[in-house]
Tab-separated table of C-alpha atoms in Angstrom:
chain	number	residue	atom	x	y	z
A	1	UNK	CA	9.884	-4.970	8.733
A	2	UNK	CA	6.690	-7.242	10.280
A	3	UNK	CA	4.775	-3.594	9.669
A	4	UNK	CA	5.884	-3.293	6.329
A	5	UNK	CA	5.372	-6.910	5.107
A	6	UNK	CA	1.752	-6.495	6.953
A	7	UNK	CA	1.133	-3.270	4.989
A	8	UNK	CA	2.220	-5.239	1.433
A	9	UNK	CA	-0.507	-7.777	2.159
A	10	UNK	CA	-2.983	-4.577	2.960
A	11	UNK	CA	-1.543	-2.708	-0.253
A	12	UNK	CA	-2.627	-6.150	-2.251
A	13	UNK	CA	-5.839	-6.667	-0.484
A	14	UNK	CA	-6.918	-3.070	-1.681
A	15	UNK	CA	-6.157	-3.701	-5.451
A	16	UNK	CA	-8.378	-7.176	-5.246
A	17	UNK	CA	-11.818	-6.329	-5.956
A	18	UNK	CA	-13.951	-7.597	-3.068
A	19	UNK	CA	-11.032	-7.575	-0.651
A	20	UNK	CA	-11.357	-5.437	2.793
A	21	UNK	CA	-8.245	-4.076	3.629
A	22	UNK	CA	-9.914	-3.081	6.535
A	23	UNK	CA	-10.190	-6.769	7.167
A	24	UNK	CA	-7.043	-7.851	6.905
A	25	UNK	CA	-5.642	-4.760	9.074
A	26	UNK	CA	-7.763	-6.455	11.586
A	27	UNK	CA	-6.944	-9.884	11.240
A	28	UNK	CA	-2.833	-9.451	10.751
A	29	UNK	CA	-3.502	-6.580	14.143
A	30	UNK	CA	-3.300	-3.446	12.823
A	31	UNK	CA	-6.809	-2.388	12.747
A	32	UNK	CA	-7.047	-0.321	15.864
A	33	UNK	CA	-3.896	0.830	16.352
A	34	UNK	CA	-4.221	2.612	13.063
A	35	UNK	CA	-7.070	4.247	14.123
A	36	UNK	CA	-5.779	5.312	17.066
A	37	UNK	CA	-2.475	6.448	15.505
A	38	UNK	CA	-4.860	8.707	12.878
A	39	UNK	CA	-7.262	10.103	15.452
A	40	UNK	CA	-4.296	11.076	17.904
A	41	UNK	CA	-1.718	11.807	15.413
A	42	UNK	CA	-0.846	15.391	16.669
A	43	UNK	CA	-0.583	13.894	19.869
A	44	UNK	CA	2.576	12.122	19.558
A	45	UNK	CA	3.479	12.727	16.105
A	46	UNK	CA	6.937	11.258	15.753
A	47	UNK	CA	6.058	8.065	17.561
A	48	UNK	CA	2.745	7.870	14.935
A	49	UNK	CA	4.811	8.705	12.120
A	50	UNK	CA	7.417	5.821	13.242
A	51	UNK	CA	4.498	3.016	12.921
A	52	UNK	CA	2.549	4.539	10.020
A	53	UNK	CA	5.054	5.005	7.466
A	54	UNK	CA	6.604	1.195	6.945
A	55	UNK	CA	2.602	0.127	6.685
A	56	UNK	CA	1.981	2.984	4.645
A	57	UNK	CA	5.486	2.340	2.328
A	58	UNK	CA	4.319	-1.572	1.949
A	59	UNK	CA	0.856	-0.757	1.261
A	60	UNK	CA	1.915	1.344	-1.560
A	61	UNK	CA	4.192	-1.433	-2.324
A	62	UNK	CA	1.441	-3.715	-2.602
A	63	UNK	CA	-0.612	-1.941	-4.713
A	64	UNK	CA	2.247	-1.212	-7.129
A	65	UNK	CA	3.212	-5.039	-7.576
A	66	UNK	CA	-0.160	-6.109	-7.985
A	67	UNK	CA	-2.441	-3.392	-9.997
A	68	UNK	CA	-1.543	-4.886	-13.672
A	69	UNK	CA	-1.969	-8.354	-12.571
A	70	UNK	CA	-5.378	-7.732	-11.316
A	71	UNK	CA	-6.004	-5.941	-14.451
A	72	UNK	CA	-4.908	-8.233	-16.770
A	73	UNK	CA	-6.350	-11.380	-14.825
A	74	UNK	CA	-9.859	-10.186	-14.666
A	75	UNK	CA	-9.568	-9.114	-17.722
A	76	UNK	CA	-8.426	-12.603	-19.881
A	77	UNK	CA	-9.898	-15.170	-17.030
A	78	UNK	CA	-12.989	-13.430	-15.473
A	79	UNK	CA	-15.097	-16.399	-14.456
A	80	UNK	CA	-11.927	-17.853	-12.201
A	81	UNK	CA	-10.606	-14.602	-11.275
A	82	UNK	CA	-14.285	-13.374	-9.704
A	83	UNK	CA	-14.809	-16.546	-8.172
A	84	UNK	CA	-11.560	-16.272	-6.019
A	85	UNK	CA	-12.669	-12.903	-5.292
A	86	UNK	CA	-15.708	-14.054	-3.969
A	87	UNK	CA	-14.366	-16.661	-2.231
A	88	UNK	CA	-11.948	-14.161	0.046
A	89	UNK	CA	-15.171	-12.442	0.475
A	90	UNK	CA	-16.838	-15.467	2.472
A	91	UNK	CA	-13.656	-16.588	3.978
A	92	UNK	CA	-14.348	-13.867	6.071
A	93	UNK	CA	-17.192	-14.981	7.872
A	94	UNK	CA	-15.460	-16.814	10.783
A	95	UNK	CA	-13.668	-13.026	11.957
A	96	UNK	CA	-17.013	-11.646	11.432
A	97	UNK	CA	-18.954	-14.549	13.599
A	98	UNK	CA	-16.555	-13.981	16.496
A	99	UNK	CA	-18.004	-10.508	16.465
A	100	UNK	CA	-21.643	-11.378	16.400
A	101	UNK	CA	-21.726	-13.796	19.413
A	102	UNK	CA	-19.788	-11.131	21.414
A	103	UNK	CA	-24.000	-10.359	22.758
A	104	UNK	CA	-26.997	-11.986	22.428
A	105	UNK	CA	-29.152	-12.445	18.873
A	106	UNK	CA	-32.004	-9.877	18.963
A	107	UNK	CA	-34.141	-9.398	15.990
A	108	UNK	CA	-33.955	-6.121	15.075
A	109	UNK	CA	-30.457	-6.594	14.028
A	110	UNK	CA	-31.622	-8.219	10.576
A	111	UNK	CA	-32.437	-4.471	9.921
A	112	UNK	CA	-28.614	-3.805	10.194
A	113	UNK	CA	-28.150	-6.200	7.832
A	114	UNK	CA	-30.881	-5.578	5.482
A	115	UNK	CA	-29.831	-1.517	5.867
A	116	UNK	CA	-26.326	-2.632	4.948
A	117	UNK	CA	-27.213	-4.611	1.869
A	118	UNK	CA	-29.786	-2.051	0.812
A	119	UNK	CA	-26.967	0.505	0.927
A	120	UNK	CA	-24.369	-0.829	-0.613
A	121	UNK	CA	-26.295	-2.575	-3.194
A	122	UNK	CA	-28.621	0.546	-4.148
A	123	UNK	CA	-24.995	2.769	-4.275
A	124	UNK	CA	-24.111	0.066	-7.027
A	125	UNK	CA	-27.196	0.433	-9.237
A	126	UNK	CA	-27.103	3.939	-8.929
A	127	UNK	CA	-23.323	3.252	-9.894
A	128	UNK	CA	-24.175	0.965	-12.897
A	129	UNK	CA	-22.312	-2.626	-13.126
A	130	UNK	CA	-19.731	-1.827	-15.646
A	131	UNK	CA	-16.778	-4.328	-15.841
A	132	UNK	CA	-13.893	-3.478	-14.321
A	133	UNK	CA	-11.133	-2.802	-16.563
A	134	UNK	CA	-13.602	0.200	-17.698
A	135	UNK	CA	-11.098	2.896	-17.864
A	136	UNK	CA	-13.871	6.025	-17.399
A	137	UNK	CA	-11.013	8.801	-17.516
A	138	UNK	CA	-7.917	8.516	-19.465
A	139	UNK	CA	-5.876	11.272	-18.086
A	140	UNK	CA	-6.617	14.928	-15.777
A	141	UNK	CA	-7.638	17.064	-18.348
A	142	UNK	CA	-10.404	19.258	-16.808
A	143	UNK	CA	-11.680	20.718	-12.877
A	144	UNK	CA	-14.527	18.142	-13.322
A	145	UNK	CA	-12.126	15.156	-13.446
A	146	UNK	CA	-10.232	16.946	-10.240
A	147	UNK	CA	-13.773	16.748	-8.706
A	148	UNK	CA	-14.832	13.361	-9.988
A	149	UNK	CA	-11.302	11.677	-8.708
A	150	UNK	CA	-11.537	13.222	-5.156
A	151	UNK	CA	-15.106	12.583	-4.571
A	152	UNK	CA	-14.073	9.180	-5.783
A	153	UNK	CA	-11.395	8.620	-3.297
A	154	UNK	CA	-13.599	10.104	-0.446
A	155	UNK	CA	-16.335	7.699	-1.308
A	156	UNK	CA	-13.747	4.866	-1.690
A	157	UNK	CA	-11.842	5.199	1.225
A	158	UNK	CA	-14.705	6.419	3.945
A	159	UNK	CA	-16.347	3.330	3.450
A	160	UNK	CA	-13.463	1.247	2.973
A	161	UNK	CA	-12.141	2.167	6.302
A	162	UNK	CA	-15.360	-0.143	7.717
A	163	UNK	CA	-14.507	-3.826	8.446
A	164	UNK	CA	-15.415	-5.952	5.418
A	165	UNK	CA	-16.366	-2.793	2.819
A	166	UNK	CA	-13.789	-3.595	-0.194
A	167	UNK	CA	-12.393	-0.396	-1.458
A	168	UNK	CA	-12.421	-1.845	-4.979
A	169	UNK	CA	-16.030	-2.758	-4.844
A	170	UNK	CA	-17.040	1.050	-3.896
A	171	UNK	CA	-14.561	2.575	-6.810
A	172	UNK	CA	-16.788	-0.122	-9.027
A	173	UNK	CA	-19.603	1.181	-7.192
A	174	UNK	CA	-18.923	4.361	-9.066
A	175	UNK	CA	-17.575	2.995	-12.158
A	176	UNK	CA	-13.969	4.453	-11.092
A	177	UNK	CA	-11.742	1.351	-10.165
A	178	UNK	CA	-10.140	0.665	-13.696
A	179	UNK	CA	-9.461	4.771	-13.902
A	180	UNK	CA	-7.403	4.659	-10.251
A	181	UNK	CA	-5.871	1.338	-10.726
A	182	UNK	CA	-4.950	2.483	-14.637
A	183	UNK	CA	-3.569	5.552	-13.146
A	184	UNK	CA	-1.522	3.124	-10.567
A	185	UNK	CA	-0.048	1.054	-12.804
A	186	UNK	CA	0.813	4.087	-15.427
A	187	UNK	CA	4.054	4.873	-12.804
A	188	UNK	CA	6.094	2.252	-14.110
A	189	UNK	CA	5.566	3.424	-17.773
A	190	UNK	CA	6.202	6.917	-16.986
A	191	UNK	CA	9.613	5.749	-14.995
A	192	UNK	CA	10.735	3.166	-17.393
A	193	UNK	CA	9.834	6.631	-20.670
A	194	UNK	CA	11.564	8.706	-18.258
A	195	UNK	CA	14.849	6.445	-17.769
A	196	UNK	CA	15.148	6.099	-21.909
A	197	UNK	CA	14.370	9.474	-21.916
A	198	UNK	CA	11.344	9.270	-24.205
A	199	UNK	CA	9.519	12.071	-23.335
A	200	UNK	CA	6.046	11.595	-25.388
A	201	UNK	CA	5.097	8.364	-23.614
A	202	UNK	CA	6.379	9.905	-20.494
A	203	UNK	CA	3.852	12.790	-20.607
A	204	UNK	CA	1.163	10.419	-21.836
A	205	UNK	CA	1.978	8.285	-18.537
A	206	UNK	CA	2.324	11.505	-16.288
A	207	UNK	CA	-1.485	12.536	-17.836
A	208	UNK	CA	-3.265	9.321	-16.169
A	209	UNK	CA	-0.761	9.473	-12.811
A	210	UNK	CA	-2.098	12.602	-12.296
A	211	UNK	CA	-5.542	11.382	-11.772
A	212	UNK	CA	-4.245	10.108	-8.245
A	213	UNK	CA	-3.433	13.500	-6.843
A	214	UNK	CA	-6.871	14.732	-6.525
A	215	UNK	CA	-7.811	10.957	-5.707
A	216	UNK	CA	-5.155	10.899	-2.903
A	217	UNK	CA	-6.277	14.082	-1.408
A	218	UNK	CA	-10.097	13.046	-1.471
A	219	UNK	CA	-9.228	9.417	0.298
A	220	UNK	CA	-6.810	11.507	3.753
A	221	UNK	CA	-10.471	13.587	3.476
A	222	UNK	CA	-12.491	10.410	3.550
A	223	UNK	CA	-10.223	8.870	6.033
A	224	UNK	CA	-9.887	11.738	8.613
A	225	UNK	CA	-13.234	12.163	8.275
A	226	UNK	CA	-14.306	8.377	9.157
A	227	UNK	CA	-11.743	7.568	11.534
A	228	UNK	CA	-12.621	8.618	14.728
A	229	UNK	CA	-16.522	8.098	13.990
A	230	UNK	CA	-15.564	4.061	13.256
A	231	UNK	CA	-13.564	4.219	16.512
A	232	UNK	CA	-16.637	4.848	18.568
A	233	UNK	CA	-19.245	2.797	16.954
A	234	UNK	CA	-16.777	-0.164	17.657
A	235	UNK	CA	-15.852	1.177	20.930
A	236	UNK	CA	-19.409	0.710	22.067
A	237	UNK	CA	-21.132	-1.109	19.313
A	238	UNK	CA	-19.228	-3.134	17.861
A	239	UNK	CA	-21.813	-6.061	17.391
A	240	UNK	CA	-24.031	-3.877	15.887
A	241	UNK	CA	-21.418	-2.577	13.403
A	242	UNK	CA	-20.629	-6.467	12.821
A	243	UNK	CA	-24.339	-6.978	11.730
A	244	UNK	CA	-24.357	-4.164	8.942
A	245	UNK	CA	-21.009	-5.548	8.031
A	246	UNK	CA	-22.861	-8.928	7.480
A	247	UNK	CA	-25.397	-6.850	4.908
A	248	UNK	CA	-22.299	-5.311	3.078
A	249	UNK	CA	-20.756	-8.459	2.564
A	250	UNK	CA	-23.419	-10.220	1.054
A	251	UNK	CA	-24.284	-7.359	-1.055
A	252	UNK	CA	-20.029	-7.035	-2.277
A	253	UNK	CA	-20.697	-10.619	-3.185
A	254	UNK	CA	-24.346	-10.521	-5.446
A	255	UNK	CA	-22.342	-7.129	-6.938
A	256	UNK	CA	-19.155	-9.201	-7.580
A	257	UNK	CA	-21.254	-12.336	-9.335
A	258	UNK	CA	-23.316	-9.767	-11.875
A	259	UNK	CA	-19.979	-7.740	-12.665
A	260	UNK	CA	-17.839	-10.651	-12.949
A	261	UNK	CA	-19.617	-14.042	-13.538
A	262	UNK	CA	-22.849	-12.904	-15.686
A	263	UNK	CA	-21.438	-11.140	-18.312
A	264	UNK	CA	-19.207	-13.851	-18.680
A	265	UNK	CA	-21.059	-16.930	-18.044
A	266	UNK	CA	-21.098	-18.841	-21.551
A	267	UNK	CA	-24.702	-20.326	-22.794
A	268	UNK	CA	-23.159	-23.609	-23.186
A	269	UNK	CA	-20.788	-26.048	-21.652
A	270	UNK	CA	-21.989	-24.863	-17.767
A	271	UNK	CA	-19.518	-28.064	-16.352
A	272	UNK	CA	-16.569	-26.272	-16.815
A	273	UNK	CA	-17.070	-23.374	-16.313
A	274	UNK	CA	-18.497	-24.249	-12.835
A	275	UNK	CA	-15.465	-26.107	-12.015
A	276	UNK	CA	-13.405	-23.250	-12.573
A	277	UNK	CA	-15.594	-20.607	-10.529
A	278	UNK	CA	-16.195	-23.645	-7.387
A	279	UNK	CA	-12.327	-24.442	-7.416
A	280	UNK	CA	-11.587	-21.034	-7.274
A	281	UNK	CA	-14.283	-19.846	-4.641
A	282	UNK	CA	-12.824	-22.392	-2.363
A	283	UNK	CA	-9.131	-21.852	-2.759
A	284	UNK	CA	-10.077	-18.206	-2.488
A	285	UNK	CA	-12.101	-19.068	1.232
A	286	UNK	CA	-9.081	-20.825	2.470
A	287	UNK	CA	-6.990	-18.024	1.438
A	288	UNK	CA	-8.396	-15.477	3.710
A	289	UNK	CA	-9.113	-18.040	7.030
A	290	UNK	CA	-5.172	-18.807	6.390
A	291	UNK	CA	-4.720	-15.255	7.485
A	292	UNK	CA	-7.269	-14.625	9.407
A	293	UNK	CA	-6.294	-15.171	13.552
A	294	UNK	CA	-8.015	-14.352	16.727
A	295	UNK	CA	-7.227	-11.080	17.852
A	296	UNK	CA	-5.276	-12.611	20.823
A	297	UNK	CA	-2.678	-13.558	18.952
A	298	UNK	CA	-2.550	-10.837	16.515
A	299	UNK	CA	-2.376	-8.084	18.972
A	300	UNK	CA	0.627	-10.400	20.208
A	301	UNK	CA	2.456	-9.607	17.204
């Protein structure tokens, strides 16, 4: 039940764009033991199986009870919404410091950081900055959609699988996360058409959930793939890893203000609208240091 509940607040974490889930499997203690239960699956398969599947169940439970919220809160109160976003972005930094005293300062490690801001930030212009209730595909209707929603979910998930990389910013990276998170929330309209048994919204519901077959496949690709590459680079530099991370971040966070503040930021009345975006930022900060723990105690658990 503790797996499953810490899975829900994973499942959440990957709808809210700028989120890490990654993050948050580290900081509730889940972070390397799912690695290690991926990269030695076959090894002990029923004993893997036993603690992936409640964190996989609540993660899917997670997403489920919080896609149409997202949707529909970025969507009607943008300049709050992103600001709380951007605030569980920087209420990361104290995990991420007790990585980067772990060894000593030198200075070529700006050029981790730099390489991770460049990276992430040129993926996004090559991506575009469209908003991100863009829905870019409305339902499977071709191979090329197939191909554009598992590339998606490789993209999405190989990178989210690094500490502080938000899955949601890397679908908006490629102009995908109102398609998946569409597709998501689509489920409960095709159950609720297929309990009254009204079969033309069902199949209009069943068009977009489709999307997330090819998108599923793509992100246990992206995810096999990274895994055991992410388990070395922390195994023996994990500092180093925590320095690009550092780049990422700060790039997820310039991407999150010209998607979700500028567009929106009115050309009068700035007090306001400040208010709303500093209250936000802050209660979103405290939000993720609330969970956030040391290690120590979340291996514990």
């Amino acid at each position: 039940m503790l797996n499953f509940i810490k899975g829900t607040i994973i499942g959440i974490a990957l709808v809210i764009p700028g989120l890490s889930g990654s993050i948050f499997a580290v900081v509730v203690g889940l972070y390397d033991r799912l690695l290690q239960a991926v990269n030695h699956f076959r090894t002990n398969p029923k004993k893997n199986l036993r603690f992936l599947a409640p964190i996989g169940l609540g993660a899917v439970v997670g997403i489920l009870i919080s896609t149409k919220a997202v949707l529909v809160v970025t969507t009607h109160w943008p300049l709050p919404s992103y600001g709380f976003f951007i605030g569980l972005v920087l209420g990361i930094g104290p995990f991420i410091y007790r990585k980067l005293v772990l060894k000593p300062f030198t200075w070529w490690y700006l050029l981790l950081v730099a390489g991770g801001f460049a990276g992430i930030y040129g993926l996004a212009k090559l991506g575009g900055t469209q908003p991100e209730n863009l829905i870019a595909i409305q339902r499977l209707s071709s191979v090329s959609d197939a191909g554009v929603m598992a590339f998606a979910g490789i993209f999405a998930v190989s990178l989210m699988a690094i500490p502080g990389i938000s899955g949601s910013v890397m679908l908006m990276v490629i102009d995908q996360y109102g398609t998946v998170y569409n597709a998501v929330s689509q489920l409960g309209d095709a159950a609720r058409a297929f309990a009254s048994g009204n079969w033309s919204a069902f199949n209009t519901a069943m068009g977009a959930v489709a999307l997330l077959l090819p998108f599923m496949l793509g992100a246990i690709v992206g995810l096999i793939a990274v895994a055991k590459l992410m388990a070395y680079l922390l195994e023996h530099f994990e500092t180093q890893v925590y320095y690009a991370v550092c780049g990422i971040v700060a790039a997820a966070v310039v991407i999150l203000i010209e998607t979700g503040i500028a567009p929106y930021w009115p050309a009068t009345g700035m007090v306001l609208p400040v208010l709303f975006v500093v209250v936000s930022l802050i209660i979103g900060v405290l939000a993720t240091i609330f969970l956030d723990k040391p290690e120590s105690n979340a291996d514990a658990d």
